[in-house]
PDB file of C-alpha atoms in Angstrom:
ATOM      1  CA  UNK B1499     -57.373 101.813   1.848  1.00  0.00           C
ATOM      2  CA  UNK B1500     -60.244 103.809   0.683  1.00  0.00           C
ATOM      3  CA  UNK B1501     -59.764 106.363  -2.012  1.00  0.00           C
ATOM      4  CA  UNK B1502     -62.258 109.064  -2.510  1.00  0.00           C
ATOM      5  CA  UNK B1503     -62.609 111.500  -5.309  1.00  0.00           C
ATOM      6  CA  UNK B1504     -63.930 115.100  -4.438  1.00  0.00           C
ATOM      7  CA  UNK B1505     -64.733 118.277  -6.490  1.00  0.00           C
ATOM      8  CA  UNK B1506     -64.211 121.093  -4.359  1.00  0.00           C
ATOM      9  CA  UNK B1507     -61.641 123.354  -2.294  1.00  0.00           C
ATOM     10  CA  UNK B1508     -59.011 121.675  -0.653  1.00  0.00           C
ATOM     11  CA  UNK B1509     -58.784 123.895   2.428  1.00  0.00           C
ATOM     12  CA  UNK B1510     -62.342 122.634   3.199  1.00  0.00           C
ATOM     13  CA  UNK B1511     -61.123 119.349   4.064  1.00  0.00           C
ATOM     14  CA  UNK B1512     -61.722 117.811   7.597  1.00  0.00           C
ATOM     15  CA  UNK B1513     -58.415 115.774   7.614  1.00  0.00           C
ATOM     16  CA  UNK B1514     -55.712 114.887   9.320  1.00  0.00           C
ATOM     17  CA  UNK B1515     -53.363 115.960   6.339  1.00  0.00           C
ATOM     18  CA  UNK B1516     -53.537 118.217   3.578  1.00  0.00           C
ATOM     19  CA  UNK B1517     -50.971 117.885   0.951  1.00  0.00           C
ATOM     20  CA  UNK B1518     -49.613 121.086  -0.529  1.00  0.00           C
ATOM     21  CA  UNK B1519     -48.624 121.265  -4.129  1.00  0.00           C
ATOM     22  CA  UNK B1520     -45.661 123.267  -3.260  1.00  0.00           C
ATOM     23  CA  UNK B1521     -42.654 125.000  -4.597  1.00  0.00           C
ATOM     24  CA  UNK B1522     -39.341 123.907  -3.642  1.00  0.00           C
ATOM     25  CA  UNK B1523     -38.805 127.104  -1.725  1.00  0.00           C
ATOM     26  CA  UNK B1524     -41.549 126.405   0.836  1.00  0.00           C
ATOM     27  CA  UNK B1525     -42.838 130.161   0.877  1.00  0.00           C
ATOM     28  CA  UNK B1526     -46.276 129.825  -0.746  1.00  0.00           C
ATOM     29  CA  UNK B1527     -46.994 130.649  -4.315  1.00  0.00           C
ATOM     30  CA  UNK B1528     -50.012 130.246  -6.586  1.00  0.00           C
ATOM     31  CA  UNK B1529     -52.627 127.249  -7.409  1.00  0.00           C
ATOM     32  CA  UNK B1530     -53.119 124.928  -4.183  1.00  0.00           C
ATOM     33  CA  UNK B1531     -49.938 126.314  -2.840  1.00  0.00           C
ATOM     34  CA  UNK B1532     -50.821 130.190  -2.206  1.00  0.00           C
ATOM     35  CA  UNK B1533     -54.252 128.830  -1.150  1.00  0.00           C
ATOM     36  CA  UNK B1534     -53.144 126.531   1.440  1.00  0.00           C
ATOM     37  CA  UNK B1535     -50.905 129.400   2.352  1.00  0.00           C
ATOM     38  CA  UNK B1536     -53.796 131.968   2.472  1.00  0.00           C
ATOM     39  CA  UNK B1537     -56.368 129.888   4.275  1.00  0.00           C
ATOM     40  CA  UNK B1538     -53.759 128.317   6.731  1.00  0.00           C
ATOM     41  CA  UNK B1539     -52.312 131.554   7.913  1.00  0.00           C
ATOM     42  CA  UNK B1540     -49.014 132.772   8.786  1.00  0.00           C
ATOM     43  CA  UNK B1541     -48.382 129.433  11.125  1.00  0.00           C
ATOM     44  CA  UNK B1542     -47.354 127.806   8.608  1.00  0.00           C
ATOM     45  CA  UNK B1543     -45.400 130.290   6.552  1.00  0.00           C
ATOM     46  CA  UNK B1544     -43.470 130.649   9.736  1.00  0.00           C
ATOM     47  CA  UNK B1545     -42.369 126.349  10.065  1.00  0.00           C
ATOM     48  CA  UNK B1546     -41.741 126.741   6.367  1.00  0.00           C
ATOM     49  CA  UNK B1547     -39.008 129.372   7.308  1.00  0.00           C
ATOM     50  CA  UNK B1548     -37.672 127.374   9.350  1.00  0.00           C
ATOM     51  CA  UNK B1549     -37.800 124.227   8.086  1.00  0.00           C
ATOM     52  CA  UNK B1550     -35.093 126.442   5.099  1.00  0.00           C
ATOM     53  CA  UNK B1551     -33.412 127.765   7.648  1.00  0.00           C
ATOM     54  CA  UNK B1552     -32.214 124.381   8.832  1.00  0.00           C
ATOM     55  CA  UNK B1553     -32.682 121.329   6.684  1.00  0.00           C
ATOM     56  CA  UNK B1554     -33.690 122.631   3.436  1.00  0.00           C
ATOM     57  CA  UNK B1555     -31.668 126.035   2.800  1.00  0.00           C
ATOM     58  CA  UNK B1556     -31.667 124.883  -1.016  1.00  0.00           C
ATOM     59  CA  UNK B1557     -35.379 124.405  -0.702  1.00  0.00           C
ATOM     60  CA  UNK B1558     -37.150 120.811  -0.928  1.00  0.00           C
ATOM     61  CA  UNK B1559     -36.058 118.779  -3.787  1.00  0.00           C
ATOM     62  CA  UNK B1560     -38.644 117.837  -6.434  1.00  0.00           C
ATOM     63  CA  UNK B1561     -40.466 114.391  -5.494  1.00  0.00           C
ATOM     64  CA  UNK B1562     -39.829 114.854  -1.231  1.00  0.00           C
ATOM     65  CA  UNK B1563     -42.356 115.790   1.347  1.00  0.00           C
ATOM     66  CA  UNK B1564     -41.868 117.308   4.641  1.00  0.00           C
ATOM     67  CA  UNK B1565     -44.721 118.563   7.165  1.00  0.00           C
ATOM     68  CA  UNK B1566     -45.943 121.723   8.644  1.00  0.00           C
ATOM     69  CA  UNK B1567     -48.591 122.500  11.094  1.00  0.00           C
ATOM     70  CA  UNK B1568     -51.870 123.329   9.313  1.00  0.00           C
ATOM     71  CA  UNK B1569     -52.553 126.714  10.895  1.00  0.00           C
ATOM     72  CA  UNK B1570     -56.182 127.634  10.603  1.00  0.00           C
ATOM     73  CA  UNK B1571     -56.994 124.773   8.204  1.00  0.00           C
ATOM     74  CA  UNK B1572     -59.244 122.290   9.272  1.00  0.00           C
ATOM     75  CA  UNK B1573     -56.625 119.651   9.380  1.00  0.00           C
ATOM     76  CA  UNK B1574     -54.181 118.721  12.062  1.00  0.00           C
ATOM     77  CA  UNK B1575     -51.048 119.019   9.063  1.00  0.00           C
ATOM     78  CA  UNK B1576     -49.756 120.010   6.032  1.00  0.00           C
ATOM     79  CA  UNK B1577     -47.498 117.968   3.985  1.00  0.00           C
ATOM     80  CA  UNK B1578     -45.876 119.924   1.590  1.00  0.00           C
ATOM     81  CA  UNK B1579     -44.296 118.356  -1.960  1.00  0.00           C
ATOM     82  CA  UNK B1580     -42.489 119.397  -4.907  1.00  0.00           C
ATOM     83  CA  UNK B1581     -44.348 117.976  -8.142  1.00  0.00           C
ATOM     84  CA  UNK B1582     -42.031 118.017 -11.465  1.00  0.00           C
ATOM     85  CA  UNK B1583     -42.509 120.431 -14.371  1.00  0.00           C
ATOM     86  CA  UNK B1584     -43.604 118.592 -16.966  1.00  0.00           C
ATOM     87  CA  UNK B1585     -41.599 117.460 -20.067  1.00  0.00           C
ATOM     88  CA  UNK B1586     -42.165 116.411 -23.481  1.00  0.00           C
ATOM     89  CA  UNK B1587     -38.641 115.019 -23.602  1.00  0.00           C
ATOM     90  CA  UNK B1588     -38.020 113.621 -20.181  1.00  0.00           C
ATOM     91  CA  UNK B1589     -39.987 110.880 -18.469  1.00  0.00           C
ATOM     92  CA  UNK B1590     -40.642 112.794 -14.962  1.00  0.00           C
ATOM     93  CA  UNK B1591     -43.233 110.127 -14.181  1.00  0.00           C
ATOM     94  CA  UNK B1592     -41.249 108.789 -11.572  1.00  0.00           C
ATOM     95  CA  UNK B1593     -41.324 112.168  -9.812  1.00  0.00           C
ATOM     96  CA  UNK B1594     -44.847 112.975  -9.855  1.00  0.00           C
ATOM     97  CA  UNK B1595     -45.336 109.613  -8.076  1.00  0.00           C
ATOM     98  CA  UNK B1596     -42.298 109.550  -6.009  1.00  0.00           C
ATOM     99  CA  UNK B1597     -44.454 112.864  -4.249  1.00  0.00           C
ATOM    100  CA  UNK B1598     -47.459 110.250  -3.592  1.00  0.00           C
ATOM    101  CA  UNK B1599     -45.052 107.877  -2.186  1.00  0.00           C
ATOM    102  CA  UNK B1600     -43.693 110.383   0.076  1.00  0.00           C
ATOM    103  CA  UNK B1601     -46.566 112.440   1.127  1.00  0.00           C
ATOM    104  CA  UNK B1602     -47.795 109.213   2.343  1.00  0.00           C
ATOM    105  CA  UNK B1603     -44.826 108.070   4.140  1.00  0.00           C
ATOM    106  CA  UNK B1604     -44.570 111.705   6.077  1.00  0.00           C
ATOM    107  CA  UNK B1605     -48.598 111.352   6.555  1.00  0.00           C
ATOM    108  CA  UNK B1606     -47.807 107.946   8.441  1.00  0.00           C
ATOM    109  CA  UNK B1607     -45.004 109.043  10.502  1.00  0.00           C
ATOM    110  CA  UNK B1608     -47.304 111.737  12.350  1.00  0.00           C
ATOM    111  CA  UNK B1609     -49.886 109.216  12.581  1.00  0.00           C
ATOM    112  CA  UNK B1610     -52.087 110.717   9.866  1.00  0.00           C
ATOM    113  CA  UNK B1611     -55.015 107.900   8.958  1.00  0.00           C
ATOM    114  CA  UNK B1612     -56.786 110.966   6.559  1.00  0.00           C
ATOM    115  CA  UNK B1613     -54.815 112.374   3.930  1.00  0.00           C
ATOM    116  CA  UNK B1614     -56.576 114.577   0.986  1.00  0.00           C
ATOM    117  CA  UNK B1615     -54.572 115.270  -2.378  1.00  0.00           C
ATOM    118  CA  UNK B1616     -54.594 117.919  -5.083  1.00  0.00           C
ATOM    119  CA  UNK B1617     -54.077 117.232  -8.722  1.00  0.00           C
ATOM    120  CA  UNK B1618     -49.892 117.495  -7.955  1.00  0.00           C
ATOM    121  CA  UNK B1619     -47.932 119.093 -11.461  1.00  0.00           C
ATOM    122  CA  UNK B1620     -51.066 119.879 -13.334  1.00  0.00           C
ATOM    123  CA  UNK B1621     -51.206 123.509 -12.860  1.00  0.00           C
ATOM    124  CA  UNK B1622     -48.336 125.680 -13.573  1.00  0.00           C
ATOM    125  CA  UNK B1623     -46.056 122.602 -13.674  1.00  0.00           C
ATOM    126  CA  UNK B1624     -48.041 121.853 -16.924  1.00  0.00           C
ATOM    127  CA  UNK B1625     -48.782 117.989 -16.423  1.00  0.00           C
ATOM    128  CA  UNK B1626     -51.489 116.653 -18.657  1.00  0.00           C
ATOM    129  CA  UNK B1627     -54.595 115.932 -16.633  1.00  0.00           C
ATOM    130  CA  UNK B1628     -54.961 112.560 -17.519  1.00  0.00           C
ATOM    131  CA  UNK B1629     -51.677 111.368 -17.316  1.00  0.00           C
ATOM    132  CA  UNK B1630     -51.502 112.809 -13.652  1.00  0.00           C
ATOM    133  CA  UNK B1631     -54.260 111.311 -12.538  1.00  0.00           C
ATOM    134  CA  UNK B1632     -53.826 107.931 -13.946  1.00  0.00           C
ATOM    135  CA  UNK B1633     -50.079 108.239 -11.899  1.00  0.00           C
ATOM    136  CA  UNK B1634     -51.662 109.507  -8.745  1.00  0.00           C
ATOM    137  CA  UNK B1635     -54.195 106.705  -8.189  1.00  0.00           C
ATOM    138  CA  UNK B1636     -51.789 104.014  -9.440  1.00  0.00           C
ATOM    139  CA  UNK B1637     -49.103 105.123  -7.068  1.00  0.00           C
ATOM    140  CA  UNK B1638     -51.708 105.614  -3.751  1.00  0.00           C
ATOM    141  CA  UNK B1639     -53.135 102.014  -4.672  1.00  0.00           C
ATOM    142  CA  UNK B1640     -49.557 100.146  -4.936  1.00  0.00           C
ATOM    143  CA  UNK B1641     -48.404 102.200  -1.710  1.00  0.00           C
ATOM    144  CA  UNK B1642     -47.539 100.300   1.530  1.00  0.00           C
ATOM    145  CA  UNK B1643     -48.951 102.846   4.270  1.00  0.00           C
ATOM    146  CA  UNK B1644     -50.894 103.287   7.359  1.00  0.00           C
ATOM    147  CA  UNK B1645     -53.232 105.737   5.734  1.00  0.00           C
ATOM    148  CA  UNK B1646     -56.543 104.834   6.128  1.00  0.00           C
ATOM    149  CA  UNK B1647     -58.517 106.887   3.305  1.00  0.00           C
ATOM    150  CA  UNK B1648     -56.918 108.701   0.737  1.00  0.00           C
ATOM    151  CA  UNK B1649     -59.200 111.714  -0.881  1.00  0.00           C
ATOM    152  CA  UNK B1650     -58.033 113.421  -4.168  1.00  0.00           C
ATOM    153  CA  UNK B1651     -59.755 116.795  -3.958  1.00  0.00           C
ATOM    154  CA  UNK B1652     -60.087 118.032  -7.366  1.00  0.00           C
ATOM    155  CA  UNK B1653     -60.668 121.770  -7.827  1.00  0.00           C
ATOM    156  CA  UNK B1654     -62.709 121.811 -11.006  1.00  0.00           C
ATOM    157  CA  UNK B1655     -65.240 119.390 -13.038  1.00  0.00           C
ATOM    158  CA  UNK B1656     -62.488 119.131 -15.721  1.00  0.00           C
ATOM    159  CA  UNK B1657     -60.127 117.632 -13.167  1.00  0.00           C
ATOM    160  CA  UNK B1658     -62.754 115.630 -11.460  1.00  0.00           C
ATOM    161  CA  UNK B1659     -63.686 113.954 -14.722  1.00  0.00           C
ATOM    162  CA  UNK B1660     -59.830 112.653 -15.532  1.00  0.00           C
ATOM    163  CA  UNK B1661     -59.699 111.541 -12.494  1.00  0.00           C
ATOM    164  CA  UNK B1662     -62.643 109.866 -12.236  1.00  0.00           C
ATOM    165  CA  UNK B1663     -61.882 108.271 -16.058  1.00  0.00           C
ATOM    166  CA  UNK B1664     -58.384 107.161 -14.668  1.00  0.00           C
ATOM    167  CA  UNK B1665     -60.186 105.387 -11.259  1.00  0.00           C
ATOM    168  CA  UNK B1666     -62.374 103.674 -13.849  1.00  0.00           C
ATOM    169  CA  UNK B1667     -60.120 102.372 -16.405  1.00  0.00           C
ATOM    170  CA  UNK B1668     -58.280 101.075 -13.439  1.00  0.00           C
ATOM    171  CA  UNK B1669     -60.889  99.018 -12.532  1.00  0.00           C
TER     172      UNK B1669
END
């Protein structure tokens, strides 16, 4: 699998699947989640509402993933995953790793070859960027998947630099 790092806007990625750092409600929010819902349009929210009405009445659990249409995005699907909120007092890194593994599993069921990930949990959920980058890159490298290309699409120079440092440290 090819892993690339890009500084840019994840909503502009022409890939099979874009991963959304969603909240458990699946109803949109701030950051990446809000950007994906705004750019993708109402079709994404419609499918999210249907998922809430059927399979996820209590919301999508942290570390899990589910797919919807990508609406007006230049992707085929959006894979929604709920990252953990960072806590110094508790190691939640297995949940952050699970977001990546479960997103790739969903991508595999869709037949997606190319997947774009954001820096999950690093926004309002407070995960330190360097640690999130290490967990994300390590997990994706070790994942058993049919996906041939993973792009980490980092919104700003700080995130891009953190992912670059982690990639270089992992060799």
